[in-house]
PDB file of C-alpha atoms in Angstrom:
ATOM      1  CA  MET A  30       0.006   0.015   0.029  1.00  0.00           C
ATOM      2  CA  ILE A  31       1.223   3.498  -0.853  1.00  0.00           C
ATOM      3  CA  ASP A  32       1.353   6.027   1.936  1.00  0.00           C
ATOM      4  CA  ASP A  33      -0.066   9.516   1.369  1.00  0.00           C
ATOM      5  CA  ALA A  34       3.322  11.222   1.016  1.00  0.00           C
ATOM      6  CA  SER A  35       4.432   8.643  -1.654  1.00  0.00           C
ATOM      7  CA  ARG A  36       1.135   8.986  -3.508  1.00  0.00           C
ATOM      8  CA  GLU A  37       1.569  12.764  -3.634  1.00  0.00           C
ATOM      9  CA  ARG A  38       5.152  12.437  -4.981  1.00  0.00           C
ATOM     10  CA  LEU A  39       3.838  10.038  -7.636  1.00  0.00           C
ATOM     11  CA  ASN A  40       1.056  12.456  -8.537  1.00  0.00           C
ATOM     12  CA  ASP A  41       3.623  15.291  -8.792  1.00  0.00           C
ATOM     13  CA  SER A  42       5.731  13.083 -10.988  1.00  0.00           C
ATOM     14  CA  LEU A  43       2.784  12.422 -13.270  1.00  0.00           C
ATOM     15  CA  VAL A  44       1.963  16.183 -13.494  1.00  0.00           C
ATOM     16  CA  THR A  45       5.598  16.852 -14.366  1.00  0.00           C
ATOM     17  CA  LEU A  46       5.651  14.077 -16.976  1.00  0.00           C
ATOM     18  CA  HIS A  47       2.459  15.485 -18.514  1.00  0.00           C
ATOM     19  CA  PHE A  48       3.760  18.961 -18.918  1.00  0.00           C
ATOM     20  CA  ALA A  49       7.270  17.816 -20.000  1.00  0.00           C
ATOM     21  CA  PHE A  50       5.652  15.741 -22.747  1.00  0.00           C
ATOM     22  CA  ARG A  51       3.446  18.693 -23.766  1.00  0.00           C
ATOM     23  CA  GLY A  52       6.605  20.806 -24.007  1.00  0.00           C
ATOM     24  CA  LEU A  53       8.406  18.175 -26.023  1.00  0.00           C
ATOM     25  CA  VAL A  54       5.668  17.889 -28.626  1.00  0.00           C
ATOM     26  CA  ALA A  55       4.165  21.423 -28.708  1.00  0.00           C
ATOM     27  CA  GLU A  56       6.343  23.034 -31.392  1.00  0.00           C
ATOM     28  CA  PRO A  57       6.560  19.864 -33.537  1.00  0.00           C
ATOM     29  CA  ASP A  58       2.768  19.498 -33.312  1.00  0.00           C
ATOM     30  CA  ASN A  59       2.266  23.071 -34.618  1.00  0.00           C
ATOM     31  CA  ILE A  60       4.610  22.451 -37.544  1.00  0.00           C
ATOM     32  CA  LEU A  61       2.779  19.222 -38.342  1.00  0.00           C
ATOM     33  CA  LYS A  62      -0.621  20.878 -38.041  1.00  0.00           C
ATOM     34  CA  ASP A  63       0.429  23.551 -40.602  1.00  0.00           C
ATOM     35  CA  GLN A  64       1.114  20.632 -43.003  1.00  0.00           C
ATOM     36  CA  GLY A  65      -2.150  18.772 -42.276  1.00  0.00           C
ATOM     37  CA  LEU A  66      -0.278  16.201 -40.300  1.00  0.00           C
ATOM     38  CA  SER A  67      -0.319  14.980 -36.659  1.00  0.00           C
ATOM     39  CA  ARG A  68       1.862  13.368 -34.014  1.00  0.00           C
ATOM     40  CA  ILE A  69       1.449   9.863 -35.462  1.00  0.00           C
ATOM     41  CA  HIS A  70       2.920  11.175 -38.709  1.00  0.00           C
ATOM     42  CA  HIS A  71       5.993  12.337 -36.805  1.00  0.00           C
ATOM     43  CA  ARG A  72       6.326   9.003 -35.055  1.00  0.00           C
ATOM     44  CA  LEU A  73       6.148   7.254 -38.439  1.00  0.00           C
ATOM     45  CA  LEU A  74       8.730   9.559 -39.958  1.00  0.00           C
ATOM     46  CA  PHE A  75      10.968   9.104 -36.914  1.00  0.00           C
ATOM     47  CA  PHE A  76      10.923   5.299 -37.000  1.00  0.00           C
ATOM     48  CA  ILE A  77      11.173   5.006 -40.810  1.00  0.00           C
ATOM     49  CA  GLY A  78      13.988   7.566 -40.807  1.00  0.00           C
ATOM     50  CA  HIS A  79      15.965   5.815 -38.086  1.00  0.00           C
ATOM     51  CA  ASN A  80      15.454   2.308 -39.544  1.00  0.00           C
ATOM     52  CA  ASP A  81      16.143   2.602 -43.241  1.00  0.00           C
ATOM     53  CA  ASN A  82      14.338   0.278 -45.542  1.00  0.00           C
ATOM     54  CA  LEU A  83      11.987  -0.852 -42.819  1.00  0.00           C
ATOM     55  CA  SER A  84       9.221  -3.149 -43.952  1.00  0.00           C
ATOM     56  CA  VAL A  85       5.624  -2.268 -43.088  1.00  0.00           C
ATOM     57  CA  ASN A  86       5.508  -5.326 -40.768  1.00  0.00           C
ATOM     58  CA  GLU A  87       8.747  -4.264 -39.042  1.00  0.00           C
ATOM     59  CA  LEU A  88       7.254  -0.824 -38.577  1.00  0.00           C
ATOM     60  CA  VAL A  89       4.093  -2.301 -37.033  1.00  0.00           C
ATOM     61  CA  ASP A  90       6.197  -4.452 -34.680  1.00  0.00           C
ATOM     62  CA  THR A  91       8.518  -1.565 -33.744  1.00  0.00           C
ATOM     63  CA  MET A  92       5.690   0.840 -33.001  1.00  0.00           C
ATOM     64  CA  ARG A  93       3.489  -1.822 -31.419  1.00  0.00           C
ATOM     65  CA  LEU A  94       0.504  -0.790 -33.489  1.00  0.00           C
ATOM     66  CA  THR A  95      -1.683  -2.575 -35.977  1.00  0.00           C
ATOM     67  CA  LYS A  96      -1.496  -2.236 -39.763  1.00  0.00           C
ATOM     68  CA  GLN A  97      -4.971  -0.679 -39.606  1.00  0.00           C
ATOM     69  CA  ALA A  98      -3.754   2.028 -37.138  1.00  0.00           C
ATOM     70  CA  ILE A  99      -0.843   3.025 -39.439  1.00  0.00           C
ATOM     71  CA  HIS A 100      -2.527   2.559 -42.842  1.00  0.00           C
ATOM     72  CA  LYS A 101      -4.125   6.002 -43.213  1.00  0.00           C
ATOM     73  CA  PRO A 102      -1.318   8.138 -41.767  1.00  0.00           C
ATOM     74  CA  LEU A 103       1.257   6.126 -43.771  1.00  0.00           C
ATOM     75  CA  LYS A 104      -0.797   6.583 -46.923  1.00  0.00           C
ATOM     76  CA  THR A 105      -0.852  10.356 -46.256  1.00  0.00           C
ATOM     77  CA  LEU A 106       2.896  10.456 -45.893  1.00  0.00           C
ATOM     78  CA  VAL A 107       3.261   8.622 -49.208  1.00  0.00           C
ATOM     79  CA  GLU A 108       0.796  10.923 -50.921  1.00  0.00           C
ATOM     80  CA  LYS A 109       2.684  13.989 -49.610  1.00  0.00           C
ATOM     81  CA  GLU A 110       5.921  12.482 -50.985  1.00  0.00           C
ATOM     82  CA  LEU A 111       7.488  12.248 -47.547  1.00  0.00           C
ATOM     83  CA  VAL A 112       7.773   8.480 -47.576  1.00  0.00           C
ATOM     84  CA  ALA A 113       8.737   6.235 -50.528  1.00  0.00           C
ATOM     85  CA  VAL A 114       7.489   2.694 -50.808  1.00  0.00           C
ATOM     86  CA  SER A 115       9.287  -0.033 -52.723  1.00  0.00           C
ATOM     87  CA  ARG A 116       8.991  -3.769 -53.092  1.00  0.00           C
ATOM     88  CA  ASP A 117      11.575  -5.967 -51.361  1.00  0.00           C
ATOM     89  CA  SER A 118      13.940  -7.497 -53.977  1.00  0.00           C
ATOM     90  CA  ALA A 119      13.768 -10.975 -52.405  1.00  0.00           C
ATOM     91  CA  ASP A 120      10.023 -11.032 -51.616  1.00  0.00           C
ATOM     92  CA  LYS A 121       7.773  -8.798 -53.786  1.00  0.00           C
ATOM     93  CA  ARG A 122       5.007  -9.063 -51.236  1.00  0.00           C
ATOM     94  CA  VAL A 123       7.047  -7.077 -48.688  1.00  0.00           C
ATOM     95  CA  LYS A 124       6.807  -3.272 -48.884  1.00  0.00           C
ATOM     96  CA  ARG A 125       9.953  -1.337 -47.811  1.00  0.00           C
ATOM     97  CA  LEU A 126       9.730   2.208 -46.487  1.00  0.00           C
ATOM     98  CA  THR A 127      12.273   4.995 -46.736  1.00  0.00           C
ATOM     99  CA  LEU A 128      12.012   8.756 -46.251  1.00  0.00           C
ATOM    100  CA  THR A 129      12.229  10.915 -49.297  1.00  0.00           C
ATOM    101  CA  GLU A 130      14.477  13.973 -49.073  1.00  0.00           C
ATOM    102  CA  ALA A 131      11.524  16.123 -48.061  1.00  0.00           C
ATOM    103  CA  GLY A 132      10.541  13.531 -45.484  1.00  0.00           C
ATOM    104  CA  ALA A 133      14.076  13.318 -44.023  1.00  0.00           C
ATOM    105  CA  ASP A 134      14.172  17.176 -43.853  1.00  0.00           C
ATOM    106  CA  LEU A 135      10.851  17.320 -42.005  1.00  0.00           C
ATOM    107  CA  GLU A 136      11.802  14.508 -39.644  1.00  0.00           C
ATOM    108  CA  GLN A 137      15.109  16.102 -38.878  1.00  0.00           C
ATOM    109  CA  ARG A 138      13.413  19.501 -38.208  1.00  0.00           C
ATOM    110  CA  LEU A 139      10.829  17.963 -35.893  1.00  0.00           C
ATOM    111  CA  THR A 140      13.181  15.707 -34.036  1.00  0.00           C
ATOM    112  CA  GLY A 141      15.866  18.441 -33.979  1.00  0.00           C
ATOM    113  CA  ILE A 142      13.470  20.601 -31.832  1.00  0.00           C
ATOM    114  CA  GLN A 143      13.094  17.670 -29.443  1.00  0.00           C
ATOM    115  CA  HIS A 144      16.865  17.005 -29.396  1.00  0.00           C
ATOM    116  CA  ASP A 145      17.447  20.665 -28.419  1.00  0.00           C
ATOM    117  CA  LEU A 146      14.955  20.448 -25.547  1.00  0.00           C
ATOM    118  CA  LEU A 147      16.449  17.230 -24.243  1.00  0.00           C
ATOM    119  CA  LEU A 148      19.985  18.566 -24.673  1.00  0.00           C
ATOM    120  CA  HIS A 149      19.094  21.609 -22.665  1.00  0.00           C
ATOM    121  CA  ALA A 150      17.506  19.551 -19.940  1.00  0.00           C
ATOM    122  CA  PHE A 151      20.371  17.148 -19.790  1.00  0.00           C
ATOM    123  CA  GLU A 152      22.936  19.916 -19.648  1.00  0.00           C
ATOM    124  CA  GLU A 153      21.025  21.446 -16.747  1.00  0.00           C
ATOM    125  CA  VAL A 154      20.813  18.228 -14.697  1.00  0.00           C
ATOM    126  CA  GLY A 155      24.247  16.962 -15.658  1.00  0.00           C
ATOM    127  CA  PRO A 156      25.337  13.458 -16.683  1.00  0.00           C
ATOM    128  CA  ALA A 157      24.133  11.749 -13.511  1.00  0.00           C
ATOM    129  CA  GLY A 158      20.630  13.325 -13.866  1.00  0.00           C
ATOM    130  CA  ALA A 159      20.498  12.455 -17.546  1.00  0.00           C
ATOM    131  CA  ASP A 160      21.538   8.817 -16.843  1.00  0.00           C
ATOM    132  CA  ALA A 161      18.911   8.562 -14.077  1.00  0.00           C
ATOM    133  CA  TRP A 162      16.204   9.888 -16.413  1.00  0.00           C
ATOM    134  CA  ARG A 163      17.196   7.317 -19.073  1.00  0.00           C
ATOM    135  CA  ARG A 164      17.110   4.510 -16.480  1.00  0.00           C
ATOM    136  CA  VAL A 165      13.585   5.578 -15.395  1.00  0.00           C
ATOM    137  CA  MET A 166      12.392   5.734 -18.983  1.00  0.00           C
ATOM    138  CA  ASP A 167      14.080   2.417 -19.865  1.00  0.00           C
ATOM    139  CA  THR A 168      12.517   0.742 -16.776  1.00  0.00           C
ATOM    140  CA  MET A 169       9.099   1.978 -17.712  1.00  0.00           C
ATOM    141  CA  ALA A 170       9.547   0.854 -21.396  1.00  0.00           C
ATOM    142  CA  ARG A 171      10.791  -2.577 -20.388  1.00  0.00           C
ATOM    143  CA  ARG A 172       7.796  -3.081 -18.115  1.00  0.00           C
ATOM    144  CA  LEU A 173       5.618  -2.545 -21.193  1.00  0.00           C
ATOM    145  CA  GLY A 174       7.745  -5.022 -23.111  1.00  0.00           C
ATOM    146  CA  VAL A 175       9.334  -2.457 -25.372  1.00  0.00           C
TER     147      VAL A 175
END
């Protein structure tokens, strides 16, 4: 059982996490909105951009989403010529995804904003604080099987 003081610290941590996440996504979300895109599009661009020639199935597994969940946003990225789709040379049934030059530029712009925010925070808390933050995030991700 959690005592009242621990519960309050956990609630404070959740509030901080909420506002930190809002800060992390606010500017990228505005840029995406101006292009008729949303946060899922950034996530797709990020994972495709950092895993070149990713298959659709690998993308689904990596993001832990369904094909149905990514179909429409992925189609939008292809239509906007931000993502290119090609057939696998060994298995024509497999679709491979890569960022176009425009897609890579957008992904780097969006992720660059987030890199700058994290870099500033890590510089402020120092290496020990940055390492502690990564351990907390890794622990939470592992608990979810990520």
